[in-house]
CSV table of C-alpha atoms in Angstrom, one decimal:
chain,number,residue,atom,x,y,z
A,7,MET,CA,-43.2,-13.2,-53.7
A,8,LEU,CA,-43.1,-16.0,-51.1
A,9,ASP,CA,-42.6,-18.7,-53.7
A,10,PHE,CA,-39.6,-19.9,-51.5
A,11,ILE,CA,-42.4,-21.3,-49.1
A,12,TYR,CA,-45.0,-22.3,-51.5
A,13,TYR,CA,-42.9,-24.4,-53.6
A,14,PRO,CA,-41.3,-26.7,-50.7
A,15,VAL,CA,-44.9,-26.9,-49.1
A,16,SER,CA,-46.4,-28.0,-52.5
A,17,PHE,CA,-43.5,-30.5,-53.1
A,18,ILE,CA,-43.9,-32.3,-49.8
A,19,LEU,CA,-47.8,-32.2,-50.3
A,20,TRP,CA,-47.1,-33.6,-53.8
A,21,CYS,CA,-45.1,-36.6,-52.5
A,22,TRP,CA,-47.6,-37.6,-49.9
A,23,HIS,CA,-50.3,-37.4,-52.5
A,24,LYS,CA,-48.6,-39.5,-54.7
A,25,VAL,CA,-47.9,-42.3,-51.9
A,26,PHE,CA,-51.6,-42.5,-50.6
A,27,GLY,CA,-53.0,-42.1,-54.5
A,28,LEU,CA,-51.5,-45.7,-55.0
A,29,VAL,CA,-53.6,-46.9,-52.3
A,30,PHE,CA,-56.8,-45.0,-52.4
A,31,GLY,CA,-56.6,-43.4,-55.7
A,32,GLU,CA,-55.5,-39.8,-56.7
A,33,ALA,CA,-58.9,-38.4,-56.8
A,34,ASN,CA,-60.1,-39.6,-53.5
A,35,ALA,CA,-60.6,-37.3,-50.9
A,36,VAL,CA,-58.9,-39.7,-48.3
A,37,SER,CA,-55.7,-39.4,-50.2
A,38,TRP,CA,-55.8,-35.6,-50.0
A,39,ILE,CA,-56.5,-35.6,-46.3
A,40,LEU,CA,-53.8,-38.0,-45.4
A,41,ALA,CA,-51.4,-36.1,-47.6
A,42,ILE,CA,-52.3,-33.0,-45.7
A,43,ILE,CA,-51.7,-34.8,-42.4
A,44,PHE,CA,-48.5,-36.1,-43.3
A,45,LEU,CA,-47.5,-32.9,-44.6
A,46,THR,CA,-48.0,-31.6,-41.1
A,47,PHE,CA,-46.1,-34.6,-39.5
A,48,THR,CA,-43.1,-34.1,-41.8
A,49,VAL,CA,-42.7,-30.3,-41.0
A,50,ARG,CA,-43.2,-31.1,-37.3
A,51,GLY,CA,-40.7,-34.0,-37.4
A,52,ILE,CA,-38.2,-31.3,-39.0
A,53,MET,CA,-38.8,-29.0,-36.2
A,54,PHE,CA,-38.6,-31.8,-33.3
A,55,LYS,CA,-35.1,-30.8,-32.3
A,56,PRO,CA,-35.9,-27.0,-32.0
A,57,PHE,CA,-38.9,-28.0,-29.8
A,58,VAL,CA,-36.8,-30.1,-27.4
A,59,ASN,CA,-34.3,-27.0,-27.3
A,60,GLN,CA,-37.5,-24.9,-26.6
A,61,VAL,CA,-38.7,-27.1,-23.6
A,62,ARG,CA,-35.0,-27.3,-22.0
A,63,SER,CA,-34.8,-23.4,-22.6
A,64,MET,CA,-37.9,-22.8,-20.7
A,65,LYS,CA,-36.8,-25.3,-17.9
A,66,LYS,CA,-33.8,-23.3,-17.2
A,67,MET,CA,-35.4,-20.2,-17.1
A,68,GLN,CA,-37.9,-21.4,-14.6
A,69,ASP,CA,-35.0,-22.8,-12.6
A,70,PHE,CA,-33.3,-19.3,-12.3
A,71,ALA,CA,-36.7,-17.3,-12.3
A,72,PRO,CA,-35.9,-16.1,-8.6
A,73,GLU,CA,-32.9,-14.6,-9.4
A,74,MET,CA,-34.6,-12.7,-12.5
A,75,LYS,CA,-37.1,-11.5,-10.0
A,76,LYS,CA,-34.3,-10.1,-7.8
A,77,VAL,CA,-32.7,-8.4,-10.7
A,78,GLN,CA,-36.2,-6.9,-11.7
A,79,LYS,CA,-36.7,-5.6,-8.4
A,80,LYS,CA,-33.1,-4.3,-7.7
A,81,TYR,CA,-33.2,-2.2,-11.2
A,82,ALA,CA,-36.9,-1.5,-11.1
A,83,ASN,CA,-36.3,2.3,-11.8
A,84,ASP,CA,-33.4,1.4,-14.3
A,85,ARG,CA,-35.0,-0.2,-17.2
A,86,GLN,CA,-31.5,-0.2,-19.4
A,87,ARG,CA,-29.7,-1.7,-16.5
A,88,GLN,CA,-32.2,-4.0,-16.0
A,89,ALA,CA,-32.2,-5.4,-19.4
A,90,MET,CA,-28.3,-5.7,-19.3
A,91,GLU,CA,-28.4,-7.8,-16.1
A,92,MET,CA,-31.1,-10.0,-17.5
A,93,GLN,CA,-29.0,-10.6,-20.6
A,94,LYS,CA,-26.0,-11.2,-18.5
A,95,LEU,CA,-28.0,-13.7,-16.4
A,96,GLN,CA,-29.3,-15.6,-19.3
A,97,LYS,CA,-25.7,-15.8,-20.9
A,98,GLU,CA,-24.4,-17.3,-17.6
A,99,HIS,CA,-27.3,-19.9,-17.5
A,100,GLY,CA,-26.9,-20.5,-21.4
A,101,VAL,CA,-30.6,-19.6,-22.2
A,102,ASN,CA,-31.7,-18.0,-25.4
A,103,PRO,CA,-34.9,-16.3,-25.2
A,104,LEU,CA,-35.7,-16.6,-28.8
A,105,GLY,CA,-35.3,-20.5,-28.7
A,106,SER,CA,-38.8,-20.8,-27.1
A,107,CYS,CA,-40.3,-19.1,-30.1
A,108,LEU,CA,-38.4,-20.8,-32.7
A,109,PRO,CA,-40.8,-23.8,-33.3
A,110,MET,CA,-43.9,-21.4,-33.2
A,111,LEU,CA,-42.3,-19.0,-35.7
A,112,LEU,CA,-41.6,-22.0,-38.0
A,113,GLN,CA,-45.3,-22.9,-38.1
A,114,ILE,CA,-46.4,-19.8,-39.3
A,115,PRO,CA,-44.9,-20.0,-42.9
A,116,VAL,CA,-46.0,-23.3,-43.1
A,117,PHE,CA,-49.7,-22.4,-42.4
A,118,ILE,CA,-49.4,-19.6,-45.0
A,119,GLY,CA,-47.9,-21.6,-47.6
A,120,LEU,CA,-50.4,-24.4,-47.3
A,121,ASN,CA,-53.4,-22.0,-47.1
A,122,HIS,CA,-52.2,-20.5,-50.5
A,123,VAL,CA,-51.3,-23.7,-52.2
A,124,LEU,CA,-54.9,-25.0,-51.4
A,125,ARG,CA,-56.4,-22.1,-52.5
A,126,MET,CA,-54.5,-22.0,-55.9
A,127,PHE,CA,-56.0,-25.3,-56.8
A,128,THR,CA,-59.3,-23.4,-58.0
A,129,ILE,CA,-58.0,-19.8,-58.5
A,130,ASN,CA,-56.2,-18.7,-61.6
A,131,PRO,CA,-55.1,-15.1,-61.3
A,132,TYR,CA,-54.5,-15.0,-65.3
A,133,GLY,CA,-58.2,-16.2,-66.0
A,134,GLY,CA,-59.0,-19.3,-68.0
A,135,PRO,CA,-58.8,-23.0,-66.8
A,136,LYS,CA,-56.3,-23.9,-64.0
A,137,THR,CA,-53.6,-26.0,-65.7
A,138,GLU,CA,-50.8,-26.2,-62.8
A,139,ASN,CA,-50.3,-25.2,-59.2
A,140,TYR,CA,-46.5,-25.2,-58.2
A,141,PHE,CA,-45.6,-28.8,-58.4
A,142,PHE,CA,-48.9,-30.2,-59.3
A,143,ASP,CA,-49.7,-30.7,-63.0
A,144,GLN,CA,-53.3,-30.2,-64.5
A,145,ALA,CA,-53.9,-33.8,-63.5
A,146,GLY,CA,-53.1,-33.0,-59.9
A,147,VAL,CA,-55.3,-29.8,-60.0
A,148,GLU,CA,-58.2,-31.8,-61.4
A,149,SER,CA,-57.8,-34.3,-58.8
A,150,TYR,CA,-58.1,-32.0,-55.9
A,151,VAL,CA,-61.0,-30.0,-57.3
A,152,HIS,CA,-63.2,-33.4,-57.8
A,153,ALA,CA,-62.0,-34.6,-54.4
A,154,LYS,CA,-65.3,-34.4,-52.2
A,155,LEU,CA,-65.6,-35.4,-48.5
A,156,PHE,CA,-69.5,-36.0,-47.7
A,157,GLY,CA,-70.2,-34.2,-50.9
A,158,THR,CA,-67.9,-31.2,-49.9
A,159,ASN,CA,-64.9,-30.0,-51.8
A,160,LEU,CA,-61.7,-29.8,-49.5
A,161,GLY,CA,-61.2,-26.3,-50.8
A,162,GLU,CA,-64.5,-25.0,-49.6
A,163,ALA,CA,-65.3,-23.1,-46.3
A,164,ILE,CA,-68.5,-22.0,-44.5
A,165,TYR,CA,-67.7,-18.3,-45.3
A,166,THR,CA,-65.8,-17.3,-48.3
A,167,GLY,CA,-66.1,-13.6,-48.3
A,168,VAL,CA,-62.2,-13.1,-47.4
A,169,ASP,CA,-59.9,-13.7,-50.2
A,170,MET,CA,-57.1,-14.3,-48.0
A,171,VAL,CA,-58.4,-17.5,-46.5
A,172,SER,CA,-61.3,-18.4,-49.1
A,173,GLY,CA,-60.9,-21.7,-51.0
A,174,GLY,CA,-62.0,-21.2,-54.5
A,175,ASN,CA,-64.2,-19.7,-57.1
A,176,ALA,CA,-67.5,-20.1,-54.7
A,177,ALA,CA,-69.8,-17.3,-54.4
A,178,ALA,CA,-69.0,-14.8,-51.5
A,179,GLY,CA,-71.2,-15.6,-48.6
A,180,PHE,CA,-72.1,-18.4,-46.2
A,181,HIS,CA,-72.0,-22.0,-47.7
A,182,TRP,CA,-74.2,-23.9,-45.2
A,183,SER,CA,-73.7,-27.0,-46.9
A,184,VAL,CA,-70.1,-27.3,-45.8
A,185,ALA,CA,-71.0,-26.6,-42.2
A,186,PRO,CA,-71.9,-30.3,-41.2
A,187,VAL,CA,-68.3,-31.3,-42.0
A,188,ALA,CA,-66.6,-28.2,-41.1
A,189,ILE,CA,-68.2,-27.7,-37.6
A,190,PRO,CA,-67.1,-30.7,-36.0
A,191,LEU,CA,-63.6,-30.2,-37.3
A,192,MET,CA,-63.6,-26.7,-35.8
A,193,ILE,CA,-64.7,-28.0,-32.4
A,194,ILE,CA,-62.2,-30.8,-32.2
A,195,ALA,CA,-59.6,-28.3,-33.4
A,196,SER,CA,-60.5,-25.8,-30.7
A,197,ILE,CA,-60.4,-28.6,-27.8
A,198,ALA,CA,-56.9,-29.9,-29.2
A,199,THR,CA,-55.7,-26.2,-28.9
A,200,HIS,CA,-56.7,-25.9,-25.4
A,201,LEU,CA,-55.5,-29.1,-24.3
A,202,THR,CA,-51.9,-28.5,-25.8
A,203,ALA,CA,-52.0,-25.1,-24.0
A,204,ARG,CA,-53.1,-26.4,-20.8
A,205,HIS,CA,-50.7,-29.1,-20.7
A,206,SER,CA,-48.0,-26.5,-21.4
A,207,VAL,CA,-49.3,-24.2,-18.7
A,208,GLN,CA,-49.2,-27.2,-16.2
A,209,ARG,CA,-45.6,-27.4,-16.6
A,210,GLN,CA,-44.5,-23.9,-15.5
A,211,ASN,CA,-42.9,-23.1,-12.2
A,212,PRO,CA,-45.2,-21.2,-9.9
A,213,GLU,CA,-42.2,-19.4,-8.7
A,214,SER,CA,-41.8,-17.8,-11.9
A,215,ALA,CA,-45.3,-16.6,-12.7
A,216,THR,CA,-45.5,-13.0,-13.5
A,217,PRO,CA,-48.5,-11.0,-14.4
A,218,GLN,CA,-47.2,-11.1,-18.0
A,219,THR,CA,-46.9,-14.9,-18.0
A,220,ALA,CA,-50.5,-15.2,-16.3
A,221,MET,CA,-52.0,-13.1,-19.1
A,222,MET,CA,-50.4,-15.2,-21.8
A,223,ASN,CA,-51.5,-18.3,-20.2
A,224,LYS,CA,-55.0,-17.1,-20.4
A,225,LEU,CA,-54.6,-15.9,-24.1
A,226,THR,CA,-53.2,-19.5,-25.1
A,227,MET,CA,-55.8,-21.5,-22.9
A,228,TYR,CA,-58.8,-19.7,-23.8
A,229,ILE,CA,-58.7,-17.0,-26.2
A,230,PHE,CA,-56.8,-18.8,-29.0
A,231,PRO,CA,-59.2,-22.1,-28.9
A,232,LEU,CA,-62.0,-19.5,-29.1
A,233,GLY,CA,-60.4,-17.9,-32.0
A,234,VAL,CA,-60.0,-21.4,-33.8
A,235,LEU,CA,-63.7,-22.0,-33.1
A,236,VAL,CA,-64.7,-18.6,-34.8
A,237,PHE,CA,-62.4,-18.1,-37.3
A,238,GLY,CA,-62.3,-21.6,-38.4
A,239,ALA,CA,-65.3,-20.6,-40.5
A,240,LEU,CA,-63.1,-18.9,-43.0
A,241,PHE,CA,-60.6,-21.8,-43.4
A,242,PRO,CA,-61.0,-24.3,-46.1
A,243,LEU,CA,-61.8,-28.0,-45.2
A,244,GLY,CA,-58.1,-28.9,-45.8
A,245,LEU,CA,-56.6,-26.3,-43.7
A,246,LEU,CA,-58.7,-27.3,-40.7
A,247,PHE,CA,-57.5,-30.8,-41.3
A,248,TYR,CA,-54.0,-29.4,-41.0
A,249,TRP,CA,-54.9,-27.3,-37.9
A,250,LEU,CA,-56.2,-30.7,-36.1
A,251,ALA,CA,-53.2,-32.9,-37.2
A,252,ASN,CA,-50.8,-29.9,-36.1
A,253,ASN,CA,-52.4,-29.8,-32.5
A,254,GLY,CA,-52.8,-33.6,-32.1
A,255,TRP,CA,-49.1,-33.7,-32.9
A,256,THR,CA,-48.3,-31.2,-30.5
A,257,LEU,CA,-50.1,-32.8,-27.6
A,258,MET,CA,-48.3,-36.2,-28.3
A,259,GLN,CA,-44.9,-34.7,-28.6
A,260,GLN,CA,-45.4,-32.6,-25.3
A,261,ARG,CA,-46.0,-35.9,-23.2
A,262,LEU,CA,-43.1,-37.9,-24.8
A,263,VAL,CA,-40.5,-35.0,-24.3
A,264,TYR,CA,-41.8,-33.8,-20.9
A,265,THR,CA,-41.6,-37.3,-19.7
A,266,LYS,CA,-38.2,-37.8,-21.2
A,267,ILE,CA,-36.7,-34.5,-19.6
A,268,ASP,CA,-38.3,-35.3,-16.2
A,269,LYS,CA,-36.5,-38.9,-16.2
A,270,GLU,CA,-33.2,-37.0,-16.8
A,271,GLU,CA,-33.9,-34.6,-14.2
A,272,GLU,CA,-34.5,-37.4,-11.8
A,273,ALA,CA,-31.6,-39.2,-12.9
A,274,ARG,CA,-29.2,-36.1,-12.6
A,275,LYS,CA,-30.6,-35.5,-8.8
A,276,GLU,CA,-30.0,-39.3,-8.1
A,277,ALA,CA,-26.6,-38.9,-9.4
A,278,GLU,CA,-25.5,-35.8,-7.4
A,279,LYS,CA,-27.1,-37.3,-4.3
A,280,GLU,CA,-24.9,-40.4,-4.9
A,281,LYS,CA,-21.9,-38.3,-5.3
A,282,ARG,CA,-22.4,-36.4,-2.1
A,283,ALA,CA,-23.0,-39.8,-0.1
A,284,ASN,CA,-19.6,-41.2,-1.7
A,285,LEU,CA,-17.5,-38.1,-0.5
A,286,GLY,CA,-18.3,-38.9,3.3
A,287,PRO,CA,-17.4,-42.2,5.1
A,288,LYS,CA,-19.6,-45.1,5.1
A,289,PRO,CA,-21.1,-46.3,8.3
A,290,GLY,CA,-19.0,-48.8,10.2
A,291,GLN,CA,-16.0,-48.0,7.8
A,292,LYS,CA,-12.4,-48.1,9.4
A,293,PRO,CA,-9.9,-45.4,9.1
A,294,THR,CA,-7.7,-45.7,6.1
A,295,ALA,CA,-3.9,-46.5,6.9
A,296,PRO,CA,-1.4,-43.8,6.2
A,297,ARG,CA,0.0,-43.3,2.9
A,298,PRO,CA,3.9,-44.0,2.2
A,299,GLY,CA,6.0,-41.2,3.2
A,300,GLN,CA,2.9,-39.5,5.3
A,301,LYS,CA,4.1,-37.8,8.4
A,302,PRO,CA,2.8,-39.4,11.6
A,303,VAL,CA,0.3,-37.5,13.7
A,304,GLN,CA,1.7,-36.5,16.8
A,305,GLN,CA,-0.2,-37.7,19.9
A,306,LYS,CA,-1.0,-35.4,22.7
A,307,LYS,CA,0.5,-36.2,26.0
A,308,ASN,CA,-2.1,-37.3,28.7
A,309,LYS,CA,-2.4,-35.3,31.7
A,310,PRO,CA,-2.0,-37.1,35.1
A,311,SER,CA,-5.4,-38.0,36.6
A,312,SER,CA,-6.5,-36.9,40.1
A,313,GLY,CA,-5.7,-40.2,41.5
A,314,GLY,CA,-2.0,-39.9,40.6
A,315,GLN,CA,-2.2,-42.2,37.7
A,316,VAL,CA,-0.4,-41.3,34.6
A,317,LYS,CA,-1.5,-42.8,31.3
A,318,LYS,CA,1.5,-43.4,29.0
A,319,ALA,CA,1.1,-43.3,25.3
A,320,GLY,CA,2.9,-45.6,23.1
A,321,SER,CA,1.5,-48.9,23.9
A,322,PRO,CA,1.1,-51.0,20.7
A,323,HIS,CA,-2.6,-51.7,21.5
A,324,GLY,CA,-3.7,-48.3,22.7
A,325,PHE,CA,-4.2,-49.2,26.4
A,326,ALA,CA,-3.1,-46.8,28.9
A,327,GLN,CA,0.0,-48.0,31.2
A,328,THR,CA,-0.6,-46.8,34.7
A,329,GLY,CA,1.7,-46.5,37.7
A,330,SER,CA,1.5,-45.0,41.2
A,331,SER,CA,4.3,-42.9,42.3
A,332,ALA,CA,3.5,-42.9,46.2
A,333,ALA,CA,3.4,-46.8,46.0
A,334,GLU,CA,6.8,-47.0,44.2
A,335,LYS,CA,8.2,-44.6,46.9
A,336,LYS,CA,6.9,-46.8,49.7
A,337,ASP,CA,8.1,-49.8,48.2
A,338,ALA,CA,11.5,-48.3,48.0
A,339,GLU,CA,11.6,-47.5,51.8
A,340,ASN,CA,10.4,-50.9,52.8
A,341,ALA,CA,13.3,-52.5,50.6
A,342,SER,CA,15.9,-50.2,52.2
A,343,ALA,CA,14.6,-50.9,55.9
A,344,GLU,CA,14.9,-54.8,55.6
A,345,PRO,CA,18.4,-56.1,56.1
A,346,SER,CA,20.0,-57.4,53.0
A,347,THR,CA,20.9,-61.3,53.4
A,348,ASN,CA,23.0,-61.6,50.4
A,349,GLY,CA,25.0,-58.6,50.9
A,350,SER,CA,25.5,-58.8,54.8
A,351,LYS,CA,29.3,-59.6,54.4
A,352,GLU,CA,29.9,-56.7,52.2
A,353,ASN,CA,28.3,-54.2,54.8
A,354,GLY,CA,30.1,-55.9,57.7
A,355,ALA,CA,27.3,-57.7,59.2
A,356,ASP,CA,29.3,-60.7,60.5
A,357,VAL,CA,31.9,-58.5,62.1
A,358,PRO,CA,31.0,-58.1,65.8
A,359,GLY,CA,30.1,-54.5,66.9
A,360,LEU,CA,29.4,-53.4,63.4
A,361,ILE,CA,25.9,-52.4,62.2
A,362,SER,CA,24.9,-52.6,58.6
A,363,ASP,CA,24.2,-49.3,56.7
A,364,SER,CA,20.6,-50.2,56.3
A,365,THR,CA,20.4,-50.6,60.1
A,366,LYS,CA,21.9,-47.5,60.6
A,367,LYS,CA,19.5,-45.7,58.1
A,368,SER,CA,16.4,-47.2,59.8
A,369,GLY,CA,17.6,-46.4,63.1
A,370,ARG,CA,18.1,-42.9,62.4
A,371,LYS,CA,14.6,-42.8,60.8
A,372,ARG,CA,13.1,-44.3,64.0
A,373,ARG,CA,15.0,-41.9,66.3
């Protein structure tokens, strides 16, 4: 039914087992463990781009979280209108809510496929000896069956009473001989699950916190790791190695991607700050000359000061030219009162009995 998942998973596992089988031997448990680990790395490498998009989408949602809260508060009594406004807001900011769930959804089929492929190494639904397992032939099947880690087969689990996760034809019940190998793997996988969830929660914006997100954070940080620790007893050893490798990859990937996005965010803020600084004049910068064809700005006429001085605009150096109207009038009167030596003949000064016009004027003024 799910062969479209089982065949790709078994093919990737087969390729890596061939690679490491050339180094350690095909029947060696190390070859199978490394094949499972690099199967995990291959799948996570394929999903690296969706993971980056997930982080960016979550960052955008945290940036406009206050706007979302306003919409929720405004349309608290109208759920349909609230959903429409939320979709509109997400569309404006270019956020896809499903983008944050895509990497996790893609890992579920891989987990199911690997669990099934590992189980089918020792289970033959048609009875008789096992001759093949998807891409693995009979030699590959026998290689997996005989591969043991500290005397424990990779397909065995602590408890094999549930067919969905059991790993082989072992009798139902507890197999405590597997516990010394399985329990340390379960503890490490649980701690890795907690660290990845905690690192992701620390990146969240406190302003975007809601009761729902707080509940989800507690589930991912505490309940899920506890589930790995408890239900890990049902998983075969090979699947525990997958879980451990998957969480190790996630923790490393988070640190790299988050660091890169933080640097991009700082560079963007610096670019915006520099752009705003370039819009205004720099300190000490002289005004720019008018462009060709630009109309000159008309200067306002200066009003006369209280002392009678008038500032005249138009000086090429910008200095105010002043003059006293009272002083000019006084100089004119003194000039008219003094007899003109150069023009005395014209006024009849040399003719006896005649008085110059200037003398007459001054005389009248004295009387």
